[in-house]
Amino acid sequence: LWKISSAHLVVNKGKDDSRVDRVVDRDLELIDANGETRRFSDLKGKVWLVSHVFTRCPGQCSGVCAALDELIGKVNGGEALHIVSVSLDPTHDRPSQLSKFAQRHDLVRDNWWFVTGNAGELNSYMKEVFWLSAQERPEPQRDNVNDLFIHDPRVVLVDHRMRIQGWYYPFDPASAGALERALEKTLLAAKKSS
């Protein structure tokens, strides 16, 4: 897969930070859990959260999804809020696998896409646009047969203008609180602009 590092990466640990100046400025064709074609550009005008997932993940992927599910239950986003869970294992995670994962975790809804696509294109896109890192876990370090990847559990907040508002750790209480506040603020700004 791929790995990145950046001295300028801003991860919100609970404080406001205006150093983020990133825009989702290119598109990618995706396939959702229903086999339908989706594009990130379809989300223009919505506030959305994007993170990695892989259906064979032995732990943190379902934890990130549970944290996002809890978060969207707290905020009143309605149709303006969308979640995108992007497979970091596109070779395995075909639409049927993504659908089973969403069903197993009770996350089947119109405003939550579980998506896959061409492995090389998708992994490069996630790295270059969202700065989400992952790498294959060396076999001797795997706890079990499905412990395939070392990946960052960060969640990226994107506003209605396709501007990245920040990166958040849903398992860190300060960062999760900052995400909730930023999400509410971003949703309000989107509502005012419509």
XYZ file of N, CA, C and O in Angstrom:
776
model
N 0.841 -1.176 0.000
C 0.000 0.000 0.000
C 0.886 1.239 0.000
O 1.715 1.407 -0.870
N 0.732 2.115 0.992
C 1.474 3.365 1.006
C 1.613 3.876 2.414
O 0.929 3.430 3.317
N 2.506 4.791 2.577
C 2.749 5.383 3.884
C 3.138 6.830 3.665
O 3.864 7.135 2.726
N 2.649 7.735 4.486
C 3.032 9.133 4.344
C 3.458 9.688 5.687
O 3.132 9.156 6.735
N 4.188 10.766 5.610
C 4.474 11.546 6.801
C 4.594 12.987 6.363
O 4.975 13.273 5.239
N 4.237 13.896 7.231
C 4.304 15.311 6.890
C 4.515 16.114 8.156
O 3.814 15.927 9.143
N 5.459 17.024 8.098
C 5.705 17.897 9.243
C 4.574 18.897 9.420
O 4.417 19.503 10.469
N 3.750 19.073 8.383
C 2.701 20.077 8.424
C 1.307 19.481 8.638
O 0.325 20.209 8.586
N 1.220 18.197 8.884
C -0.077 17.577 9.093
C -0.672 18.069 10.404
O -0.032 18.024 11.442
N -1.889 18.553 10.335
C -2.565 19.091 11.514
C -3.617 18.084 11.958
O -4.548 17.798 11.234
N -3.445 17.522 13.124
C -4.435 16.628 13.706
C -5.015 17.345 14.901
O -4.294 17.787 15.783
N -6.329 17.471 14.910
C -6.964 18.228 15.963
C -7.079 17.383 17.215
O -7.758 16.372 17.236
N -6.410 17.818 18.247
C -6.454 17.142 19.540
C -7.362 17.881 20.518
O -7.218 17.751 21.708
N -8.251 18.723 19.991
C -9.194 19.388 20.874
C -9.124 20.895 20.816
O -9.843 21.573 21.534
N -8.275 21.444 19.985
C -8.146 22.895 19.873
C -8.454 23.324 18.442
O -8.190 22.595 17.503
N -8.985 24.534 18.294
C -9.223 25.065 16.961
C -7.888 25.333 16.292
O -6.926 25.735 16.924
N -7.827 25.112 14.996
C -6.594 25.341 14.267
C -6.932 25.838 12.879
O -7.614 25.161 12.128
N -6.463 27.020 12.532
C -6.779 27.608 11.240
C -5.709 27.317 10.195
O -5.750 27.867 9.102
N -4.757 26.442 10.498
C -3.688 26.144 9.542
C -4.130 25.218 8.422
O -3.390 25.009 7.477
N -5.288 24.627 8.513
C -5.754 23.703 7.490
C -6.189 24.494 6.263
O -7.037 25.367 6.347
N -5.597 24.203 5.129
C -5.984 24.836 3.876
C -5.916 23.789 2.776
O -5.064 23.829 1.902
N -6.803 22.819 2.853
C -6.846 21.728 1.890
C -8.231 21.667 1.281
O -9.223 21.869 1.956
N -8.258 21.364 0.000
C -9.511 21.272 -0.732
C -9.548 19.935 -1.469
O -8.534 19.487 -2.000
N -10.722 19.315 -1.492
C -10.916 18.115 -2.303
C -11.099 18.640 -3.724
O -12.196 19.028 -4.120
N -9.984 18.711 -4.447
C -9.979 19.409 -5.735
C -9.942 18.488 -6.952
O -9.782 18.948 -8.074
N -10.064 17.211 -6.727
C -10.183 16.276 -7.843
C -11.105 15.148 -7.424
O -11.420 15.006 -6.247
N -11.530 14.377 -8.382
C -12.571 13.396 -8.128
C -12.076 11.981 -8.384
O -11.002 11.771 -8.956
N -12.880 11.033 -7.962
C -12.561 9.632 -8.154
C -13.865 8.850 -8.237
O -14.808 9.119 -7.485
N -13.901 7.896 -9.145
C -15.065 7.024 -9.256
C -14.958 5.915 -8.219
O -13.912 5.282 -8.061
N -16.044 5.694 -7.502
C -16.125 4.707 -6.431
C -17.305 3.784 -6.693
O -18.236 4.146 -7.416
N -17.301 2.631 -6.064
C -18.428 1.701 -6.128
C -18.906 1.487 -4.700
O -18.117 1.128 -3.820
N -20.203 1.701 -4.463
C -20.719 1.554 -3.104
C -21.171 0.117 -2.824
O -21.076 -0.758 -3.688
N -21.663 -0.101 -1.617
C -22.065 -1.432 -1.164
C -23.236 -2.007 -1.956
O -23.481 -3.210 -1.910
N -23.936 -1.155 -2.700
C -25.037 -1.616 -3.545
C -24.604 -1.815 -4.991
O -25.427 -2.103 -5.847
N -23.301 -1.607 -5.266
C -22.789 -1.750 -6.623
C -23.006 -0.511 -7.476
O -22.754 -0.541 -8.683
N -23.458 0.578 -6.877
C -23.709 1.819 -7.615
C -22.442 2.664 -7.687
O -21.645 2.680 -6.759
N -22.290 3.379 -8.800
C -21.154 4.272 -8.975
C -21.380 5.546 -8.188
O -22.462 6.146 -8.249
N -20.377 5.949 -7.441
C -20.411 7.186 -6.651
C -19.155 7.985 -6.963
O -18.155 7.445 -7.417
N -19.197 9.276 -6.678
C -18.047 10.154 -6.805
C -18.035 11.071 -5.593
O -19.084 11.437 -5.071
N -16.835 11.466 -5.178
C -16.751 12.417 -4.072
C -17.449 13.722 -4.451
O -18.049 14.374 -3.603
N -17.418 14.093 -5.721
C -18.071 15.336 -6.158
C -19.583 15.291 -5.943
O -20.227 16.343 -5.879
N -20.169 14.099 -5.829
C -21.602 13.977 -5.534
C -21.941 14.590 -4.178
O -23.107 14.886 -3.905
N -20.929 14.781 -3.339
C -21.151 15.282 -1.981
C -20.995 16.796 -1.871
O -21.150 17.344 -0.767
N -20.705 17.472 -2.973
C -20.596 18.931 -2.926
C -21.929 19.500 -2.436
O -22.992 19.095 -2.878
N -21.852 20.412 -1.491
C -23.055 20.977 -0.884
C -23.431 20.300 0.423
O -24.282 20.785 1.157
N -22.792 19.166 0.721
C -23.024 18.455 1.982
C -21.792 18.569 2.864
O -20.693 18.809 2.399
N -21.979 18.354 4.137
C -20.880 18.227 5.089
C -20.653 16.737 5.235
O -21.603 15.970 5.377
N -19.394 16.319 5.179
C -19.157 14.880 5.249
C -17.897 14.526 6.014
O -17.007 15.334 6.190
N -17.918 13.298 6.495
C -16.800 12.709 7.226
C -16.304 11.522 6.419
O -17.107 10.738 5.909
N -14.992 11.401 6.301
C -14.420 10.285 5.551
C -13.361 9.597 6.407
O -12.627 10.251 7.154
N -13.338 8.277 6.326
C -12.336 7.488 7.052
C -12.118 6.176 6.311
O -12.858 5.838 5.387
N -11.101 5.465 6.750
C -10.813 4.146 6.196
C -11.612 3.067 6.905
O -12.001 3.221 8.062
N -11.789 1.969 6.206
C -12.391 0.779 6.777
C -11.859 -0.401 5.970
O -11.461 -0.236 4.819
N -11.759 -1.546 6.573
C -11.642 -2.779 5.781
C -12.426 -3.848 6.499
O -12.434 -3.918 7.728
N -13.160 -4.611 5.742
C -14.188 -5.478 6.320
C -13.633 -6.621 7.147
O -14.351 -7.165 7.986
N -12.385 -6.975 6.952
C -11.772 -8.053 7.739
C -11.029 -7.507 8.955
O -10.384 -8.268 9.676
N -11.102 -6.218 9.198
C -10.381 -5.585 10.299
C -10.782 -6.229 11.626
O -11.972 -6.350 11.923
N -9.798 -6.627 12.417
C -10.127 -7.286 13.676
C -10.516 -6.340 14.806
O -10.810 -6.795 15.908
N -10.565 -5.026 14.568
C -10.910 -4.160 15.685
C -11.272 -2.734 15.374
O -12.434 -2.368 15.403
N -10.290 -1.903 15.070
C -10.532 -0.467 15.080
C -11.481 0.038 14.001
O -12.112 1.067 14.190
N -11.636 -0.664 12.898
C -12.550 -0.188 11.850
C -13.997 -0.137 12.349
O -14.694 0.861 12.161
N -14.423 -1.211 12.992
C -15.791 -1.195 13.527
C -15.903 -0.181 14.662
O -16.948 0.432 14.854
N -14.802 0.044 15.393
C -14.794 1.052 16.459
C -14.945 2.461 15.902
O -15.679 3.279 16.462
N -14.255 2.759 14.799
C -14.398 4.072 14.157
C -15.834 4.245 13.675
O -16.455 5.296 13.883
N -16.381 3.207 13.051
C -17.771 3.287 12.573
C -18.742 3.494 13.733
O -19.680 4.294 13.621
N -18.529 2.816 14.837
C -19.396 2.987 16.008
C -19.288 4.404 16.552
O -20.307 5.016 16.921
N -18.066 4.943 16.587
C -17.881 6.320 17.065
C -18.577 7.319 16.143
O -19.212 8.273 16.610
N -18.499 7.096 14.837
C -19.182 7.984 13.884
C -20.697 7.859 14.007
O -21.417 8.859 13.939
N -21.173 6.643 14.193
C -22.608 6.424 14.366
C -23.111 7.158 15.612
O -24.162 7.807 15.583
N -22.349 7.077 16.686
C -22.709 7.788 17.916
C -22.686 9.302 17.686
O -23.579 10.025 18.127
N -21.682 9.777 16.980
C -21.548 11.205 16.701
C -22.732 11.729 15.891
O -23.312 12.757 16.240
N -23.104 11.029 14.835
C -24.206 11.539 14.018
C -25.534 11.472 14.767
O -26.460 12.206 14.443
N -25.592 10.622 15.792
C -26.771 10.602 16.643
C -26.856 11.823 17.552
O -27.933 12.219 17.987
N -25.703 12.460 17.829
C -25.662 13.634 18.701
C -25.933 14.937 17.966
O -26.437 15.884 18.566
N -25.542 15.012 16.710
C -25.704 16.266 15.958
C -26.935 16.170 15.065
O -27.341 15.093 14.669
N -27.505 17.305 14.775
C -28.692 17.334 13.939
C -28.275 17.692 12.516
O -28.464 18.809 12.073
N -27.687 16.722 11.813
C -27.192 16.988 10.470
C -28.220 16.778 9.378
O -28.127 17.370 8.309
N -29.180 15.916 9.642
C -30.192 15.624 8.635
C -29.567 15.228 7.312
O -28.547 14.546 7.261
N -30.181 15.686 6.225
C -29.702 15.344 4.889
C -28.409 16.063 4.519
O -27.782 15.727 3.522
N -28.014 17.064 5.308
C -26.796 17.816 5.007
C -25.529 17.060 5.403
O -24.439 17.425 4.994
N -25.669 16.001 6.206
C -24.511 15.267 6.725
C -24.391 13.907 6.050
O -25.378 13.190 5.884
N -23.160 13.564 5.679
C -22.902 12.298 5.004
C -21.627 11.673 5.567
O -20.713 12.379 5.962
N -21.563 10.348 5.582
C -20.386 9.609 6.026
C -19.886 8.772 4.843
O -20.686 8.161 4.122
N -18.564 8.725 4.667
C -17.967 7.885 3.629
C -16.895 7.024 4.281
O -15.920 7.543 4.824
N -17.092 5.718 4.254
C -16.108 4.762 4.755
C -15.464 4.112 3.534
O -16.125 3.398 2.782
N -14.174 4.390 3.353
C -13.454 3.980 2.151
C -12.595 2.758 2.449
O -11.767 2.794 3.366
N -12.763 1.711 1.670
C -11.983 0.494 1.890
C -10.511 0.726 1.602
O -10.140 1.274 0.571
N -9.674 0.279 2.516
C -8.242 0.294 2.243
C -7.797 -1.087 1.762
O -6.619 -1.317 1.519
N -8.759 -1.982 1.548
C -8.507 -3.328 1.035
C -9.444 -3.595 -0.146
O -10.235 -4.533 -0.133
N -9.363 -2.747 -1.205
C -10.311 -2.858 -2.310
C -10.283 -4.190 -3.047
O -11.290 -4.591 -3.621
N -9.161 -4.887 -3.014
C -9.078 -6.173 -3.706
C -10.035 -7.182 -3.074
O -10.681 -7.958 -3.769
N -10.170 -7.137 -1.764
C -11.086 -8.036 -1.056
C -12.467 -7.424 -0.881
O -13.479 -8.108 -1.016
N -12.511 -6.152 -0.555
C -13.773 -5.493 -0.190
C -14.577 -5.080 -1.418
O -14.624 -3.921 -1.804
N -15.223 -6.042 -1.997
C -16.137 -5.797 -3.107
C -17.475 -5.330 -2.512
O -17.677 -5.409 -1.301
N -18.401 -4.879 -3.336
C -19.682 -4.394 -2.795
C -20.375 -5.375 -1.850
O -20.906 -4.961 -0.815
N -20.352 -6.649 -2.154
C -21.037 -7.613 -1.279
C -20.401 -7.656 0.110
O -21.111 -7.775 1.115
N -19.076 -7.554 0.190
C -18.393 -7.539 1.480
C -18.747 -6.278 2.260
O -18.971 -6.320 3.467
N -18.753 -5.139 1.564
C -19.095 -3.872 2.222
C -20.534 -3.891 2.727
O -20.825 -3.409 3.819
N -21.420 -4.459 1.935
C -22.829 -4.558 2.333
C -22.980 -5.416 3.585
O -23.705 -5.041 4.521
N -22.299 -6.546 3.630
C -22.356 -7.417 4.815
C -21.813 -6.697 6.047
O -22.375 -6.819 7.134
N -20.710 -5.954 5.881
C -20.130 -5.208 6.993
C -21.128 -4.172 7.512
O -21.363 -4.064 8.722
N -21.732 -3.399 6.605
C -22.703 -2.377 7.002
C -23.905 -3.008 7.706
O -24.379 -2.493 8.727
N -24.384 -4.124 7.185
C -25.519 -4.807 7.804
C -25.143 -5.343 9.187
O -25.918 -5.205 10.141
N -23.983 -5.958 9.281
C -23.533 -6.557 10.551
C -23.430 -5.508 11.659
O -23.707 -5.780 12.818
N -23.080 -4.268 11.283
C -22.907 -3.200 12.272
C -24.088 -2.222 12.297
O -23.995 -1.164 12.908
N -25.196 -2.607 11.635
C -26.421 -1.801 11.611
C -26.154 -0.366 11.122
O -26.585 0.603 11.744
N -25.431 -0.262 10.006
C -25.062 1.038 9.458
C -25.593 1.247 8.040
O -25.060 2.070 7.290
N -26.624 0.520 7.679
C -27.198 0.665 6.343
C -28.130 1.870 6.354
O -29.149 1.882 7.045
N -27.718 2.909 5.637
C -28.537 4.119 5.522
C -28.105 4.915 4.305
O -26.990 4.753 3.816
N -29.002 5.763 3.843
C -28.735 6.532 2.621
C -27.575 7.507 2.768
O -26.904 7.810 1.789
N -27.339 8.019 3.961
C -26.290 9.023 4.126
C -24.958 8.417 4.604
O -24.100 9.128 5.112
N -24.780 7.119 4.410
C -23.508 6.485 4.766
C -23.100 5.562 3.626
O -23.738 4.550 3.375
N -22.057 5.949 2.933
C -21.518 5.117 1.856
C -20.347 4.294 2.366
O -19.428 4.819 2.982
N -20.361 3.019 2.067
C -19.192 2.156 2.194
C -18.743 1.931 0.763
O -19.504 1.395 -0.052
N -17.528 2.369 0.434
C -17.108 2.371 -0.968
C -15.780 1.659 -1.179
O -14.946 1.556 -0.277
N -15.615 1.201 -2.403
C -14.407 0.545 -2.857
C -14.104 1.056 -4.259
O -14.811 1.923 -4.775
N -13.076 0.542 -4.866
C -12.711 0.959 -6.218
C -11.423 0.294 -6.652
O -10.989 -0.698 -6.065
N -10.796 0.855 -7.660
C -9.511 0.370 -8.139
C -8.477 0.580 -7.034
O -8.288 1.708 -6.568
N -7.809 -0.493 -6.617
C -6.923 -0.436 -5.451
C -5.838 0.635 -5.583
O -5.659 1.455 -4.678
N -5.117 0.645 -6.675
C -4.036 1.610 -6.845
C -4.534 3.042 -6.846
O -3.985 3.911 -6.165
N -5.583 3.296 -7.625
C -6.144 4.647 -7.710
C -6.718 5.101 -6.373
O -6.497 6.232 -5.946
N -7.452 4.219 -5.727
C -8.104 4.571 -4.466
C -7.077 4.845 -3.368
O -7.181 5.846 -2.647
N -6.086 3.997 -3.252
C -5.084 4.191 -2.205
C -4.270 5.455 -2.438
O -3.993 6.199 -1.501
N -3.906 5.726 -3.690
C -3.170 6.964 -4.005
C -4.028 8.185 -3.704
O -3.548 9.167 -3.131
N -5.284 8.131 -4.082
C -6.202 9.247 -3.864
C -6.348 9.550 -2.373
O -6.259 10.709 -1.949
N -6.564 8.525 -1.563
C -6.747 8.728 -0.129
C -5.497 9.333 0.500
O -5.588 10.179 1.380
N -4.348 8.907 0.048
C -3.085 9.440 0.558
C -2.896 10.889 0.128
O -2.584 11.758 0.945
N -3.087 11.166 -1.141
C -2.794 12.489 -1.686
C -3.831 13.542 -1.317
O -3.491 14.689 -1.063
N -5.088 13.174 -1.288
C -6.158 14.147 -1.021
C -6.464 14.261 0.470
O -6.576 15.364 0.999
N -6.588 13.141 1.152
C -7.021 13.157 2.551
C -5.891 12.917 3.554
O -6.122 12.977 4.753
N -4.709 12.615 3.078
C -3.555 12.359 3.942
C -3.826 11.229 4.932
O -3.377 11.268 6.064
N -4.575 10.240 4.524
C -4.839 9.085 5.374
C -3.827 7.999 5.043
O -3.716 7.585 3.889
N -3.115 7.549 6.033
C -2.026 6.612 5.808
C -2.386 5.191 6.211
O -3.202 4.974 7.098
N -1.754 4.261 5.533
C -1.920 2.842 5.837
C -0.731 2.095 5.250
O -0.089 2.571 4.321
N -0.460 0.954 5.809
C 0.560 0.087 5.225
C 0.232 -1.352 5.582
O -0.449 -1.620 6.573
N 0.706 -2.244 4.761
C 0.493 -3.655 5.033
C 1.305 -4.052 6.261
O 2.459 -3.665 6.412
N 0.676 -4.799 7.160
C 1.352 -5.250 8.379
C 2.221 -6.468 8.020
O 1.719 -7.425 7.430
N 3.496 -6.454 8.376
C 4.346 -7.624 8.109
C 3.755 -8.865 8.773
O 3.258 -8.809 9.900
N 3.812 -9.971 8.073
C 3.180 -11.203 8.556
C 3.605 -11.603 9.967
O 2.749 -11.992 10.775
N 4.885 -11.497 10.346
C 5.254 -11.886 11.715
C 4.620 -11.008 12.807
O 4.547 -11.411 13.956
N 4.135 -9.813 12.438
C 3.533 -8.901 13.417
C 2.014 -9.044 13.503
O 1.376 -8.372 14.303
N 1.434 -9.895 12.707
C -0.027 -10.045 12.696
C -0.488 -10.882 13.887
O 0.057 -11.935 14.176
N -1.536 -10.382 14.546
C -2.117 -11.116 15.671
C -2.989 -12.269 15.212
O -3.195 -13.238 15.935
N -3.564 -12.115 14.005
C -4.392 -13.172 13.431
C -4.401 -13.008 11.919
O -3.828 -12.064 11.381
N -5.078 -13.897 11.242
C -5.073 -13.923 9.779
C -5.667 -12.650 9.163
O -5.326 -12.281 8.041
N -6.534 -11.951 9.877
C -7.166 -10.740 9.360
C -6.491 -9.450 9.809
O -6.935 -8.363 9.442
N -5.446 -9.548 10.557
C -4.718 -8.368 11.042
C -3.735 -7.911 9.953
O -2.531 -7.986 10.105
N -4.292 -7.427 8.842
C -3.527 -7.219 7.614
C -2.873 -5.852 7.467
O -1.899 -5.713 6.733
N -3.427 -4.821 8.101
C -2.964 -3.468 7.852
C -2.706 -2.701 9.141
O -3.390 -2.889 10.133
N -1.736 -1.832 9.070
C -1.524 -0.816 10.093
C -2.108 0.443 9.471
O -1.665 0.861 8.397
N -3.128 0.991 10.089
C -3.732 2.182 9.487
C -4.170 3.174 10.544
O -4.399 2.840 11.694
N -4.243 4.365 10.096
C -4.570 5.503 10.924
C -6.088 5.583 11.105
O -6.815 5.593 10.122
N -6.585 5.638 12.331
C -8.036 5.700 12.532
C -8.616 7.111 12.429
O -9.739 7.346 12.857
N -7.866 8.046 11.861
C -8.367 9.419 11.785
C -9.615 9.529 10.910
O -9.815 8.765 9.980
N -10.400 10.540 11.233
C -11.598 10.910 10.481
C -11.358 12.311 9.937
O -10.871 13.185 10.655
N -11.695 12.507 8.670
C -11.510 13.803 8.026
C -12.876 14.472 7.882
O -13.833 13.847 7.414
N -12.950 15.737 8.296
C -14.173 16.538 8.162
C -14.043 17.418 6.924
O -13.076 18.166 6.791
N -15.022 17.314 6.020
C -15.042 18.097 4.785
C -16.312 18.937 4.778
O -17.402 18.427 5.055
N -16.174 20.222 4.452
C -17.349 21.093 4.467
C -18.096 21.073 3.133
O -17.686 20.396 2.180
N -19.178 21.823 3.055
C -20.049 21.839 1.884
C -19.377 22.427 0.643
O -19.846 22.236 -0.466
N -18.258 23.125 0.825
C -17.510 23.692 -0.301
C -16.348 22.797 -0.709
O -15.507 23.200 -1.494
N -16.285 21.598 -0.123
C -15.243 20.606 -0.406
C -13.899 20.992 0.213
O -12.853 20.547 -0.220
N -13.932 21.798 1.270
C -12.722 22.185 1.984
C -12.558 21.287 3.203
O -13.497 21.099 3.979
N -11.363 20.756 3.362
C -11.081 19.910 4.518
C -10.955 20.811 5.741
O -10.172 21.755 5.755
N -11.746 20.494 6.757
C -11.766 21.288 7.990
C -10.835 20.743 9.062
O -10.494 21.459 10.002
N -10.432 19.484 8.955
C -9.509 18.940 9.939
C -9.521 17.425 9.980
O -10.333 16.770 9.333
N -8.572 16.899 10.751
C -8.393 15.471 10.966
C -8.583 15.215 12.455
O -8.047 15.946 13.288
N -9.307 14.167 12.789
C -9.668 13.916 14.182
C -9.504 12.437 14.520
O -9.740 11.570 13.692
N -9.147 12.182 15.774
C -9.053 10.822 16.296
C -10.314 10.532 17.107
O -10.489 11.090 18.191
N -11.187 9.656 16.633
C -12.444 9.408 17.350
C -12.270 8.704 18.688
O -13.182 8.728 19.507
N -11.099 8.103 18.944
C -10.879 7.400 20.206
C -10.251 8.292 21.265
O -10.149 7.898 22.421
N -9.813 9.470 20.895
C -9.229 10.424 21.835
C -10.345 11.368 22.284
O -10.936 12.057 21.444
N -10.686 11.421 23.557
C -11.820 12.230 24.008
C -11.735 13.706 23.601
O -12.736 14.286 23.183
N -10.566 14.320 23.717
C -10.440 15.732 23.345
C -10.654 15.919 21.846
O -11.352 16.841 21.411
N -10.077 15.038 21.042
C -10.217 15.136 19.595
C -11.656 14.826 19.166
O -12.206 15.494 18.282
N -12.277 13.837 19.787
C -13.672 13.502 19.467
C -14.593 14.668 19.826
O -15.525 14.991 19.077
N -14.322 15.337 20.949
C -15.103 16.513 21.326
C -14.901 17.651 20.337
O -15.851 18.359 19.978
N -13.657 17.828 19.902
C -13.365 18.862 18.905
C -14.075 18.562 17.593
O -14.589 19.468 16.925
N -14.139 17.281 17.225
C -14.849 16.895 16.007
C -16.331 17.226 16.123
O -16.927 17.783 15.201
N -16.924 16.908 17.253
C -18.352 17.204 17.440
C -18.615 18.708 17.312
O -19.541 19.126 16.617
N -17.787 19.525 17.954
C -17.953 20.986 17.867
C -17.732 21.489 16.443
O -18.504 22.304 15.938
N -16.691 20.988 15.793
C -16.393 21.419 14.421
C -17.494 20.980 13.466
O -17.859 21.722 12.545
N -18.031 19.797 13.680
C -19.108 19.299 12.831
C -20.351 20.172 12.973
O -20.971 20.562 11.978
N -20.716 20.503 14.199
C -21.876 21.374 14.420
C -21.660 22.749 13.773
O -22.561 23.283 13.118
N -20.478 23.305 13.934
C -20.143 24.595 13.344
C -20.188 24.538 11.814
O -20.713 25.438 11.153
N -19.651 23.474 11.240
C -19.602 23.305 9.787
C -21.013 23.098 9.226
O -21.346 23.621 8.162
N -21.826 22.338 9.924
C -23.225 22.130 9.494
C -23.990 23.459 9.526
O -24.778 23.750 8.613
N -23.770 24.264 10.569
C -24.432 25.564 10.674
C -24.015 26.471 9.517
O -24.850 27.128 8.896
N -22.719 26.489 9.200
C -22.232 27.305 8.084
C -22.838 26.857 6.762
O -23.207 27.686 5.926
N -22.972 25.550 6.582
C -23.578 25.024 5.355
C -25.043 25.422 5.258
O -25.524 25.814 4.195
N -25.741 25.369 6.382
C -27.160 25.737 6.409
C -27.326 27.218 6.081
O -28.216 27.596 5.312
N -26.467 28.073 6.626
C -26.553 29.511 6.380
C -26.253 29.854 4.923
O -26.775 30.845 4.407
N -25.417 29.049 4.276
C -25.046 29.375 2.905
C -26.069 28.897 1.875
O -26.009 29.271 0.712
N -27.012 28.061 2.302
C -27.999 27.538 1.327
C -29.229 28.399 1.216
O -29.484 29.300 1.920
